Amino acid sequence: MPDEKKSICEEQNFDSFFKKEAKSLFSYLSYRFGNSEQANDAVQEAFVKLWQNCAEVQFEKAKGFLYTVATNLMTSVKRHEQVKLKYSERAVQINSGKANNESPEYLIIEKEFMERLTQAINELPERQRTAYLLNRVDKKTYREIAEVMEISVKGVEKLMHKALIKIQKIIDEGVG
């Protein structure tokens, strides 16, 4: 049966797709998360979402859908971890008395900037956002990002350049 006539909703097709793709998705997410437990959870959740949306996903686009869902899950988890870390650091500052050095005006400006930065990152195209987050959040080198994204280092440089320009533009628009 040709791929374009296959349906990912058919249990046999889904099972064979799972057996074919689960291991590589797990490897990809393990590298991205740096944690096999989180990677395993994301793999399971991505396949559940694929199954739930199987009627809308063409068989030949299932892999792309799966990796997009998994990358979005990973980004969401990383963002949540950053928020938790930020608030725990803030709690330590408050408890140690170091937080009183910042004026309320500074805190408001910082909060507005962080909101604009988050908005700008969310508005980036998927590949730019992935490259940006791998570099700025995960502290990956361009070479490491190139390996993960399966592109050249020059490709990563271009994605980062475009991402930084777009982020700067969005932040500048919010200031004016």
mmCIF file with all atom_site columns, C-alpha atoms in Angstrom:
data_model
loop_
_atom_site.group_PDB
_atom_site.id
_atom_site.type_symbol
_atom_site.label_atom_id
_atom_site.label_alt_id
_atom_site.label_comp_id
_atom_site.label_asym_id
_atom_site.label_entity_id
_atom_site.label_seq_id
_atom_site.pdbx_PDB_ins_code
_atom_site.Cartn_x
_atom_site.Cartn_y
_atom_site.Cartn_z
_atom_site.occupancy
_atom_site.B_iso_or_equiv
_atom_site.pdbx_formal_charge
_atom_site.auth_seq_id
_atom_site.auth_comp_id
_atom_site.auth_asym_id
_atom_site.auth_atom_id
_atom_site.pdbx_PDB_model_num
ATOM 1   C CA . MET A 1 1   ? 0.000  0.000  0.000  1.00 0.00 ? 1   MET A CA 1
ATOM 2   C CA . PRO A 1 2   ? 1.588  3.384  -0.956 1.00 0.00 ? 2   PRO A CA 1
ATOM 3   C CA . ASP A 1 3   ? 2.300  5.794  1.935  1.00 0.00 ? 3   ASP A CA 1
ATOM 4   C CA . GLU A 1 4   ? -0.189 8.430  0.725  1.00 0.00 ? 4   GLU A CA 1
ATOM 5   C CA . LYS A 1 5   ? -3.035 5.930  1.138  1.00 0.00 ? 5   LYS A CA 1
ATOM 6   C CA . LYS A 1 6   ? -1.890 4.676  4.540  1.00 0.00 ? 6   LYS A CA 1
ATOM 7   C CA . SER A 1 7   ? -3.574 6.066  7.602  1.00 0.00 ? 7   SER A CA 1
ATOM 8   C CA . ILE A 1 8   ? -1.703 6.590  10.837 1.00 0.00 ? 8   ILE A CA 1
ATOM 9   C CA . CYS A 1 9   ? -5.055 5.898  12.572 1.00 0.00 ? 9   CYS A CA 1
ATOM 10  C CA . GLU A 1 10  ? -4.890 2.239  11.581 1.00 0.00 ? 10  GLU A CA 1
ATOM 11  C CA . GLU A 1 11  ? -3.488 0.400  14.571 1.00 0.00 ? 11  GLU A CA 1
ATOM 12  C CA . GLN A 1 12  ? -1.096 -1.737 12.517 1.00 0.00 ? 12  GLN A CA 1
ATOM 13  C CA . ASN A 1 13  ? 0.337  1.348  10.777 1.00 0.00 ? 13  ASN A CA 1
ATOM 14  C CA . PHE A 1 14  ? 0.622  3.213  14.075 1.00 0.00 ? 14  PHE A CA 1
ATOM 15  C CA . ASP A 1 15  ? 2.374  0.251  15.730 1.00 0.00 ? 15  ASP A CA 1
ATOM 16  C CA . SER A 1 16  ? 4.906  -0.116 12.929 1.00 0.00 ? 16  SER A CA 1
ATOM 17  C CA . PHE A 1 17  ? 5.459  3.665  12.891 1.00 0.00 ? 17  PHE A CA 1
ATOM 18  C CA . PHE A 1 18  ? 5.994  3.601  16.667 1.00 0.00 ? 18  PHE A CA 1
ATOM 19  C CA . LYS A 1 19  ? 8.503  0.746  16.409 1.00 0.00 ? 19  LYS A CA 1
ATOM 20  C CA . LYS A 1 20  ? 10.350 2.558  13.633 1.00 0.00 ? 20  LYS A CA 1
ATOM 21  C CA . GLU A 1 21  ? 10.468 6.057  15.179 1.00 0.00 ? 21  GLU A CA 1
ATOM 22  C CA . ALA A 1 22  ? 10.325 5.733  18.980 1.00 0.00 ? 22  ALA A CA 1
ATOM 23  C CA . LYS A 1 23  ? 14.004 4.911  19.475 1.00 0.00 ? 23  LYS A CA 1
ATOM 24  C CA . SER A 1 24  ? 15.320 7.759  17.313 1.00 0.00 ? 24  SER A CA 1
ATOM 25  C CA . LEU A 1 25  ? 12.885 10.229 18.908 1.00 0.00 ? 25  LEU A CA 1
ATOM 26  C CA . PHE A 1 26  ? 14.016 9.038  22.342 1.00 0.00 ? 26  PHE A CA 1
ATOM 27  C CA . SER A 1 27  ? 17.689 9.526  21.379 1.00 0.00 ? 27  SER A CA 1
ATOM 28  C CA . TYR A 1 28  ? 16.964 13.013 20.043 1.00 0.00 ? 28  TYR A CA 1
ATOM 29  C CA . LEU A 1 29  ? 15.060 14.029 23.185 1.00 0.00 ? 29  LEU A CA 1
ATOM 30  C CA . SER A 1 30  ? 17.582 12.400 25.542 1.00 0.00 ? 30  SER A CA 1
ATOM 31  C CA . TYR A 1 31  ? 20.260 14.582 24.007 1.00 0.00 ? 31  TYR A CA 1
ATOM 32  C CA . ARG A 1 32  ? 18.060 17.674 24.174 1.00 0.00 ? 32  ARG A CA 1
ATOM 33  C CA . PHE A 1 33  ? 16.830 17.055 27.727 1.00 0.00 ? 33  PHE A CA 1
ATOM 34  C CA . GLY A 1 34  ? 20.021 15.532 29.053 1.00 0.00 ? 34  GLY A CA 1
ATOM 35  C CA . ASN A 1 35  ? 17.667 13.301 31.036 1.00 0.00 ? 35  ASN A CA 1
ATOM 36  C CA . SER A 1 36  ? 16.306 9.973  29.841 1.00 0.00 ? 36  SER A CA 1
ATOM 37  C CA . GLU A 1 37  ? 13.274 10.051 32.157 1.00 0.00 ? 37  GLU A CA 1
ATOM 38  C CA . GLN A 1 38  ? 12.038 13.368 30.752 1.00 0.00 ? 38  GLN A CA 1
ATOM 39  C CA . ALA A 1 39  ? 12.832 12.174 27.241 1.00 0.00 ? 39  ALA A CA 1
ATOM 40  C CA . ASN A 1 40  ? 10.809 9.000  27.763 1.00 0.00 ? 40  ASN A CA 1
ATOM 41  C CA . ASP A 1 41  ? 7.847  11.011 29.094 1.00 0.00 ? 41  ASP A CA 1
ATOM 42  C CA . ALA A 1 42  ? 8.009  13.355 26.095 1.00 0.00 ? 42  ALA A CA 1
ATOM 43  C CA . VAL A 1 43  ? 8.184  10.434 23.636 1.00 0.00 ? 43  VAL A CA 1
ATOM 44  C CA . GLN A 1 44  ? 5.096  8.888  25.199 1.00 0.00 ? 44  GLN A CA 1
ATOM 45  C CA . GLU A 1 45  ? 3.215  12.179 25.222 1.00 0.00 ? 45  GLU A CA 1
ATOM 46  C CA . ALA A 1 46  ? 4.176  12.932 21.604 1.00 0.00 ? 46  ALA A CA 1
ATOM 47  C CA . PHE A 1 47  ? 2.885  9.546  20.423 1.00 0.00 ? 47  PHE A CA 1
ATOM 48  C CA . VAL A 1 48  ? -0.322 10.019 22.438 1.00 0.00 ? 48  VAL A CA 1
ATOM 49  C CA . LYS A 1 49  ? -0.869 13.389 20.744 1.00 0.00 ? 49  LYS A CA 1
ATOM 50  C CA . LEU A 1 50  ? -0.189 11.809 17.363 1.00 0.00 ? 50  LEU A CA 1
ATOM 51  C CA . TRP A 1 51  ? -2.781 9.128  18.093 1.00 0.00 ? 51  TRP A CA 1
ATOM 52  C CA . GLN A 1 52  ? -5.301 11.709 19.322 1.00 0.00 ? 52  GLN A CA 1
ATOM 53  C CA . ASN A 1 53  ? -4.801 13.763 16.145 1.00 0.00 ? 53  ASN A CA 1
ATOM 54  C CA . CYS A 1 54  ? -4.310 10.867 13.721 1.00 0.00 ? 54  CYS A CA 1
ATOM 55  C CA . ALA A 1 55  ? -7.359 11.817 11.640 1.00 0.00 ? 55  ALA A CA 1
ATOM 56  C CA . GLU A 1 56  ? -5.799 15.212 10.829 1.00 0.00 ? 56  GLU A CA 1
ATOM 57  C CA . VAL A 1 57  ? -2.240 13.958 10.225 1.00 0.00 ? 57  VAL A CA 1
ATOM 58  C CA . GLN A 1 58  ? -1.320 12.454 6.873  1.00 0.00 ? 58  GLN A CA 1
ATOM 59  C CA . PHE A 1 59  ? 0.830  9.330  7.162  1.00 0.00 ? 59  PHE A CA 1
ATOM 60  C CA . GLU A 1 60  ? 3.764  10.873 5.295  1.00 0.00 ? 60  GLU A CA 1
ATOM 61  C CA . LYS A 1 61  ? 3.702  13.901 7.636  1.00 0.00 ? 61  LYS A CA 1
ATOM 62  C CA . ALA A 1 62  ? 3.438  11.887 10.854 1.00 0.00 ? 62  ALA A CA 1
ATOM 63  C CA . LYS A 1 63  ? 7.176  12.022 11.575 1.00 0.00 ? 63  LYS A CA 1
ATOM 64  C CA . GLY A 1 64  ? 7.263  15.805 11.199 1.00 0.00 ? 64  GLY A CA 1
ATOM 65  C CA . PHE A 1 65  ? 4.188  16.143 13.403 1.00 0.00 ? 65  PHE A CA 1
ATOM 66  C CA . LEU A 1 66  ? 5.756  13.846 16.000 1.00 0.00 ? 66  LEU A CA 1
ATOM 67  C CA . TYR A 1 67  ? 9.053  15.764 16.139 1.00 0.00 ? 67  TYR A CA 1
ATOM 68  C CA . THR A 1 68  ? 7.263  19.126 16.235 1.00 0.00 ? 68  THR A CA 1
ATOM 69  C CA . VAL A 1 69  ? 5.107  17.994 19.157 1.00 0.00 ? 69  VAL A CA 1
ATOM 70  C CA . ALA A 1 70  ? 8.136  16.520 20.947 1.00 0.00 ? 70  ALA A CA 1
ATOM 71  C CA . THR A 1 71  ? 10.218 19.668 20.422 1.00 0.00 ? 71  THR A CA 1
ATOM 72  C CA . ASN A 1 72  ? 7.364  21.844 21.672 1.00 0.00 ? 72  ASN A CA 1
ATOM 73  C CA . LEU A 1 73  ? 6.981  19.616 24.738 1.00 0.00 ? 73  LEU A CA 1
ATOM 74  C CA . MET A 1 74  ? 10.699 19.846 25.408 1.00 0.00 ? 74  MET A CA 1
ATOM 75  C CA . THR A 1 75  ? 10.649 23.628 25.009 1.00 0.00 ? 75  THR A CA 1
ATOM 76  C CA . SER A 1 76  ? 7.712  23.877 27.382 1.00 0.00 ? 76  SER A CA 1
ATOM 77  C CA . VAL A 1 77  ? 9.423  21.707 30.002 1.00 0.00 ? 77  VAL A CA 1
ATOM 78  C CA . LYS A 1 78  ? 12.670 23.692 29.700 1.00 0.00 ? 78  LYS A CA 1
ATOM 79  C CA . ARG A 1 79  ? 10.765 26.970 30.023 1.00 0.00 ? 79  ARG A CA 1
ATOM 80  C CA . HIS A 1 80  ? 8.949  25.649 33.105 1.00 0.00 ? 80  HIS A CA 1
ATOM 81  C CA . GLU A 1 81  ? 12.256 24.548 34.648 1.00 0.00 ? 81  GLU A CA 1
ATOM 82  C CA . GLN A 1 82  ? 13.685 28.027 34.055 1.00 0.00 ? 82  GLN A CA 1
ATOM 83  C CA . VAL A 1 83  ? 10.696 29.645 35.748 1.00 0.00 ? 83  VAL A CA 1
ATOM 84  C CA . LYS A 1 84  ? 11.046 27.306 38.740 1.00 0.00 ? 84  LYS A CA 1
ATOM 85  C CA . LEU A 1 85  ? 14.773 28.044 38.933 1.00 0.00 ? 85  LEU A CA 1
ATOM 86  C CA . LYS A 1 86  ? 14.202 31.789 38.691 1.00 0.00 ? 86  LYS A CA 1
ATOM 87  C CA . TYR A 1 87  ? 11.639 31.760 41.489 1.00 0.00 ? 87  TYR A CA 1
ATOM 88  C CA . SER A 1 88  ? 13.778 29.536 43.707 1.00 0.00 ? 88  SER A CA 1
ATOM 89  C CA . GLU A 1 89  ? 16.753 31.875 43.180 1.00 0.00 ? 89  GLU A CA 1
ATOM 90  C CA . ARG A 1 90  ? 14.492 34.824 43.949 1.00 0.00 ? 90  ARG A CA 1
ATOM 91  C CA . ALA A 1 91  ? 13.276 33.115 47.133 1.00 0.00 ? 91  ALA A CA 1
ATOM 92  C CA . VAL A 1 92  ? 16.883 32.587 48.221 1.00 0.00 ? 92  VAL A CA 1
ATOM 93  C CA . GLN A 1 93  ? 17.611 36.271 47.569 1.00 0.00 ? 93  GLN A CA 1
ATOM 94  C CA . ILE A 1 94  ? 14.566 37.354 49.565 1.00 0.00 ? 94  ILE A CA 1
ATOM 95  C CA . ASN A 1 95  ? 15.388 35.009 52.439 1.00 0.00 ? 95  ASN A CA 1
ATOM 96  C CA . SER A 1 96  ? 18.993 36.196 52.531 1.00 0.00 ? 96  SER A CA 1
ATOM 97  C CA . GLY A 1 97  ? 17.976 39.875 52.388 1.00 0.00 ? 97  GLY A CA 1
ATOM 98  C CA . LYS A 1 98  ? 19.694 40.508 49.033 1.00 0.00 ? 98  LYS A CA 1
ATOM 99  C CA . ALA A 1 99  ? 16.499 41.283 47.129 1.00 0.00 ? 99  ALA A CA 1
ATOM 100 C CA . ASN A 1 100 ? 15.906 44.655 48.763 1.00 0.00 ? 100 ASN A CA 1
ATOM 101 C CA . ASN A 1 101 ? 18.629 46.280 46.647 1.00 0.00 ? 101 ASN A CA 1
ATOM 102 C CA . GLU A 1 102 ? 16.368 46.475 43.582 1.00 0.00 ? 102 GLU A CA 1
ATOM 103 C CA . SER A 1 103 ? 13.921 49.352 43.311 1.00 0.00 ? 103 SER A CA 1
ATOM 104 C CA . PRO A 1 104 ? 10.268 48.686 42.421 1.00 0.00 ? 104 PRO A CA 1
ATOM 105 C CA . GLU A 1 105 ? 10.777 50.658 39.195 1.00 0.00 ? 105 GLU A CA 1
ATOM 106 C CA . TYR A 1 106 ? 13.681 48.399 38.198 1.00 0.00 ? 106 TYR A CA 1
ATOM 107 C CA . LEU A 1 107 ? 11.624 45.298 38.952 1.00 0.00 ? 107 LEU A CA 1
ATOM 108 C CA . ILE A 1 108 ? 8.757  46.558 36.760 1.00 0.00 ? 108 ILE A CA 1
ATOM 109 C CA . ILE A 1 109 ? 11.117 47.373 33.889 1.00 0.00 ? 109 ILE A CA 1
ATOM 110 C CA . GLU A 1 110 ? 12.785 43.967 34.236 1.00 0.00 ? 110 GLU A CA 1
ATOM 111 C CA . LYS A 1 111 ? 9.416  42.202 34.262 1.00 0.00 ? 111 LYS A CA 1
ATOM 112 C CA . GLU A 1 112 ? 8.238  44.078 31.142 1.00 0.00 ? 112 GLU A CA 1
ATOM 113 C CA . PHE A 1 113 ? 11.498 43.270 29.361 1.00 0.00 ? 113 PHE A CA 1
ATOM 114 C CA . MET A 1 114 ? 11.228 39.575 30.234 1.00 0.00 ? 114 MET A CA 1
ATOM 115 C CA . GLU A 1 115 ? 7.636  39.526 28.952 1.00 0.00 ? 115 GLU A CA 1
ATOM 116 C CA . ARG A 1 116 ? 8.732  41.113 25.649 1.00 0.00 ? 116 ARG A CA 1
ATOM 117 C CA . LEU A 1 117 ? 11.658 38.688 25.380 1.00 0.00 ? 117 LEU A CA 1
ATOM 118 C CA . THR A 1 118 ? 9.382  35.700 26.002 1.00 0.00 ? 118 THR A CA 1
ATOM 119 C CA . GLN A 1 119 ? 6.907  37.028 23.425 1.00 0.00 ? 119 GLN A CA 1
ATOM 120 C CA . ALA A 1 120 ? 9.718  37.538 20.913 1.00 0.00 ? 120 ALA A CA 1
ATOM 121 C CA . ILE A 1 121 ? 11.044 34.001 21.424 1.00 0.00 ? 121 ILE A CA 1
ATOM 122 C CA . ASN A 1 122 ? 7.545  32.555 21.056 1.00 0.00 ? 122 ASN A CA 1
ATOM 123 C CA . GLU A 1 123 ? 7.055  34.445 17.772 1.00 0.00 ? 123 GLU A CA 1
ATOM 124 C CA . LEU A 1 124 ? 10.203 33.011 16.200 1.00 0.00 ? 124 LEU A CA 1
ATOM 125 C CA . PRO A 1 125 ? 9.797  30.355 13.519 1.00 0.00 ? 125 PRO A CA 1
ATOM 126 C CA . GLU A 1 126 ? 10.279 26.854 14.977 1.00 0.00 ? 126 GLU A CA 1
ATOM 127 C CA . ARG A 1 127 ? 13.820 26.255 13.669 1.00 0.00 ? 127 ARG A CA 1
ATOM 128 C CA . GLN A 1 128 ? 15.042 29.693 14.792 1.00 0.00 ? 128 GLN A CA 1
ATOM 129 C CA . ARG A 1 129 ? 13.434 29.202 18.215 1.00 0.00 ? 129 ARG A CA 1
ATOM 130 C CA . THR A 1 130 ? 14.994 25.747 18.568 1.00 0.00 ? 130 THR A CA 1
ATOM 131 C CA . ALA A 1 131 ? 18.474 27.020 17.648 1.00 0.00 ? 131 ALA A CA 1
ATOM 132 C CA . TYR A 1 132 ? 18.097 30.047 19.933 1.00 0.00 ? 132 TYR A CA 1
ATOM 133 C CA . LEU A 1 133 ? 16.912 28.014 22.939 1.00 0.00 ? 133 LEU A CA 1
ATOM 134 C CA . LEU A 1 134 ? 19.595 25.359 22.458 1.00 0.00 ? 134 LEU A CA 1
ATOM 135 C CA . ASN A 1 135 ? 22.242 28.082 22.428 1.00 0.00 ? 135 ASN A CA 1
ATOM 136 C CA . ARG A 1 136 ? 20.933 30.468 25.075 1.00 0.00 ? 136 ARG A CA 1
ATOM 137 C CA . VAL A 1 137 ? 19.097 28.110 27.451 1.00 0.00 ? 137 VAL A CA 1
ATOM 138 C CA . ASP A 1 138 ? 20.893 24.795 26.997 1.00 0.00 ? 138 ASP A CA 1
ATOM 139 C CA . LYS A 1 139 ? 24.263 26.541 26.434 1.00 0.00 ? 139 LYS A CA 1
ATOM 140 C CA . LYS A 1 140 ? 25.020 24.383 23.380 1.00 0.00 ? 140 LYS A CA 1
ATOM 141 C CA . THR A 1 141 ? 27.714 25.417 20.917 1.00 0.00 ? 141 THR A CA 1
ATOM 142 C CA . TYR A 1 142 ? 26.827 26.042 17.288 1.00 0.00 ? 142 TYR A CA 1
ATOM 143 C CA . ARG A 1 143 ? 28.569 22.764 16.407 1.00 0.00 ? 143 ARG A CA 1
ATOM 144 C CA . GLU A 1 144 ? 26.418 20.837 18.930 1.00 0.00 ? 144 GLU A CA 1
ATOM 145 C CA . ILE A 1 145 ? 23.284 22.563 17.645 1.00 0.00 ? 145 ILE A CA 1
ATOM 146 C CA . ALA A 1 146 ? 24.247 21.689 14.068 1.00 0.00 ? 146 ALA A CA 1
ATOM 147 C CA . GLU A 1 147 ? 24.518 18.009 15.039 1.00 0.00 ? 147 GLU A CA 1
ATOM 148 C CA . VAL A 1 148 ? 21.160 17.993 16.834 1.00 0.00 ? 148 VAL A CA 1
ATOM 149 C CA . MET A 1 149 ? 19.337 19.842 14.062 1.00 0.00 ? 149 MET A CA 1
ATOM 150 C CA . GLU A 1 150 ? 21.217 17.933 11.358 1.00 0.00 ? 150 GLU A CA 1
ATOM 151 C CA . ILE A 1 151 ? 22.344 21.095 9.559  1.00 0.00 ? 151 ILE A CA 1
ATOM 152 C CA . SER A 1 152 ? 25.694 22.804 8.988  1.00 0.00 ? 152 SER A CA 1
ATOM 153 C CA . VAL A 1 153 ? 27.320 25.151 11.492 1.00 0.00 ? 153 VAL A CA 1
ATOM 154 C CA . LYS A 1 154 ? 26.804 27.910 8.911  1.00 0.00 ? 154 LYS A CA 1
ATOM 155 C CA . GLY A 1 155 ? 23.089 27.054 8.909  1.00 0.00 ? 155 GLY A CA 1
ATOM 156 C CA . VAL A 1 156 ? 23.014 27.468 12.690 1.00 0.00 ? 156 VAL A CA 1
ATOM 157 C CA . GLU A 1 157 ? 24.801 30.817 12.363 1.00 0.00 ? 157 GLU A CA 1
ATOM 158 C CA . LYS A 1 158 ? 22.163 32.016 9.894  1.00 0.00 ? 158 LYS A CA 1
ATOM 159 C CA . LEU A 1 159 ? 19.289 30.809 12.106 1.00 0.00 ? 159 LEU A CA 1
ATOM 160 C CA . MET A 1 160 ? 20.793 32.544 15.152 1.00 0.00 ? 160 MET A CA 1
ATOM 161 C CA . HIS A 1 161 ? 21.445 35.752 13.221 1.00 0.00 ? 161 HIS A CA 1
ATOM 162 C CA . LYS A 1 162 ? 17.845 35.892 11.992 1.00 0.00 ? 162 LYS A CA 1
ATOM 163 C CA . ALA A 1 163 ? 16.515 34.995 15.456 1.00 0.00 ? 163 ALA A CA 1
ATOM 164 C CA . LEU A 1 164 ? 18.549 37.711 17.174 1.00 0.00 ? 164 LEU A CA 1
ATOM 165 C CA . ILE A 1 165 ? 17.478 40.345 14.654 1.00 0.00 ? 165 ILE A CA 1
ATOM 166 C CA . LYS A 1 166 ? 13.814 39.415 15.065 1.00 0.00 ? 166 LYS A CA 1
ATOM 167 C CA . ILE A 1 167 ? 14.060 39.357 18.874 1.00 0.00 ? 167 ILE A CA 1
ATOM 168 C CA . GLN A 1 168 ? 15.761 42.765 18.895 1.00 0.00 ? 168 GLN A CA 1
ATOM 169 C CA . LYS A 1 169 ? 13.088 44.195 16.586 1.00 0.00 ? 169 LYS A CA 1
ATOM 170 C CA . ILE A 1 170 ? 10.226 42.914 18.759 1.00 0.00 ? 170 ILE A CA 1
ATOM 171 C CA . ILE A 1 171 ? 11.851 44.172 21.966 1.00 0.00 ? 171 ILE A CA 1
ATOM 172 C CA . ASP A 1 172 ? 12.571 47.580 20.402 1.00 0.00 ? 172 ASP A CA 1
ATOM 173 C CA . GLU A 1 173 ? 8.942  47.870 19.239 1.00 0.00 ? 173 GLU A CA 1
ATOM 174 C CA . GLY A 1 174 ? 7.793  47.287 22.815 1.00 0.00 ? 174 GLY A CA 1
ATOM 175 C CA . VAL A 1 175 ? 10.083 50.014 24.191 1.00 0.00 ? 175 VAL A CA 1
ATOM 176 C CA . GLY A 1 176 ? 8.860  52.760 21.861 1.00 0.00 ? 176 GLY A CA 1
#
